[in-house]
């Protein structure tokens, strides 16, 4: 039975721990220059309806590191762009490749693709979820903290795809997630309810100061996600006061870490001094996209890494 990764909670706590442990091993192997071709001869198809820097390059380099190959597929260059149906494209590509990664506007597009694909499908970001990002972020925090269940993460800003994924993550890691958003841009109740039903600890507030109190991690993302461009002016207005700056950071725990999935808009959701400052771990997050996704690919395609001798 093939396994998809459309949402972070498509994997359980045990799988999450195993993928993070494998990601750390893969990071060490790469840094030591040791060959680790666990997906030799395997191919990954990648469809991007939206722009990408990190996701595209990390998946492509990741497959090369693992001895496999990745194909970048622009929907406009596929027959998909001329009306071929998703269900037909999904079935045909599954006859060629060993896994698919899709970045799409609608989450339903990725679900439909996965339904018809006989190989694993990975969500490379949809309008509602971004599980690969939070997987890498959990690895990044695991490099610094032995037990994540004691941590409190404050999400400041838009209740968007990355925020929804953090909310779901609480059910797996035990971390408390406190979201501060303007009322109109709160995360969807469906994800909050789903996470709480699975044991997640979530609080939704309006005041960023309240959210960061005793927080160990501050996280933000752009105020205008891909696909929301027509709301640019009203969003700029609504998110005033939701910038992570040195004043807000000073109200968190003294050693609080600052995270951002990138791309960042300095001066909007985060100030230059904070993203460049000593508490920022954004470059580790970006790097770990590579290692975490390699571990995910090995998990989905080959059932995980062989155990260490
Ligand atoms: N964080 C992230 O997914 O970046 P890209 O949009 O560049 O892939
Ligand atoms: N929320 C952002 C994340 C980009 C990686 C977006 O969807 O555009």
mmCIF file with all atom_site columns, C-alpha atoms and ligand atoms in Angstrom, residues 51-55 103 130 133 261-262 289, ligand 1:
data_model
loop_
_atom_site.group_PDB
_atom_site.id
_atom_site.type_symbol
_atom_site.label_atom_id
_atom_site.label_alt_id
_atom_site.label_comp_id
_atom_site.label_asym_id
_atom_site.label_entity_id
_atom_site.label_seq_id
_atom_site.pdbx_PDB_ins_code
_atom_site.Cartn_x
_atom_site.Cartn_y
_atom_site.Cartn_z
_atom_site.occupancy
_atom_site.B_iso_or_equiv
_atom_site.pdbx_formal_charge
_atom_site.auth_seq_id
_atom_site.auth_comp_id
_atom_site.auth_asym_id
_atom_site.auth_atom_id
_atom_site.pdbx_PDB_model_num
ATOM   1  C CA . UNK A 1 51  ? 6.796  29.732 -7.520 1.00 0.00 ? 51  UNK A CA 1
ATOM   2  C CA . UNK A 1 52  ? 9.392  28.092 -5.271 1.00 0.00 ? 52  UNK A CA 1
ATOM   3  C CA . UNK A 1 53  ? 13.045 28.462 -4.314 1.00 0.00 ? 53  UNK A CA 1
ATOM   4  C CA . UNK A 1 54  ? 13.581 26.178 -1.313 1.00 0.00 ? 54  UNK A CA 1
ATOM   5  C CA . UNK A 1 55  ? 11.106 23.392 -2.046 1.00 0.00 ? 55  UNK A CA 1
ATOM   6  C CA . UNK A 1 103 ? 2.689  22.398 -5.075 1.00 0.00 ? 103 UNK A CA 1
ATOM   7  C CA . UNK A 1 130 ? 2.648  23.087 4.076  1.00 0.00 ? 130 UNK A CA 1
ATOM   8  C CA . UNK A 1 133 ? 8.061  23.028 5.954  1.00 0.00 ? 133 UNK A CA 1
ATOM   9  C CA . UNK A 1 261 ? 9.695  29.682 6.654  1.00 0.00 ? 261 UNK A CA 1
ATOM   10 C CA . UNK A 1 262 ? 10.938 32.239 4.089  1.00 0.00 ? 262 UNK A CA 1
ATOM   11 C CA . UNK A 1 289 ? 14.319 21.289 4.231  1.00 0.00 ? 289 UNK A CA 1
HETATM 12 N N1 . LIG B 2 .   ? 9.495  27.936 2.513  1.00 0.00 ? 1   LIG B N1 1
HETATM 13 C C1 . LIG B 2 .   ? 9.241  27.529 1.237  1.00 0.00 ? 1   LIG B C1 1
HETATM 14 O O1 . LIG B 2 .   ? 8.465  26.599 0.978  1.00 0.00 ? 1   LIG B O1 1
HETATM 15 O O2 . LIG B 2 .   ? 9.945  28.213 0.297  1.00 0.00 ? 1   LIG B O2 1
HETATM 16 P P1 . LIG B 2 .   ? 9.735  28.165 -1.267 1.00 0.00 ? 1   LIG B P1 1
HETATM 17 O O3 . LIG B 2 .   ? 8.403  28.812 -1.571 1.00 0.00 ? 1   LIG B O3 1
HETATM 18 O O4 . LIG B 2 .   ? 10.885 28.952 -1.822 1.00 0.00 ? 1   LIG B O4 1
HETATM 19 O O5 . LIG B 2 .   ? 9.751  26.747 -1.742 1.00 0.00 ? 1   LIG B O5 1
#
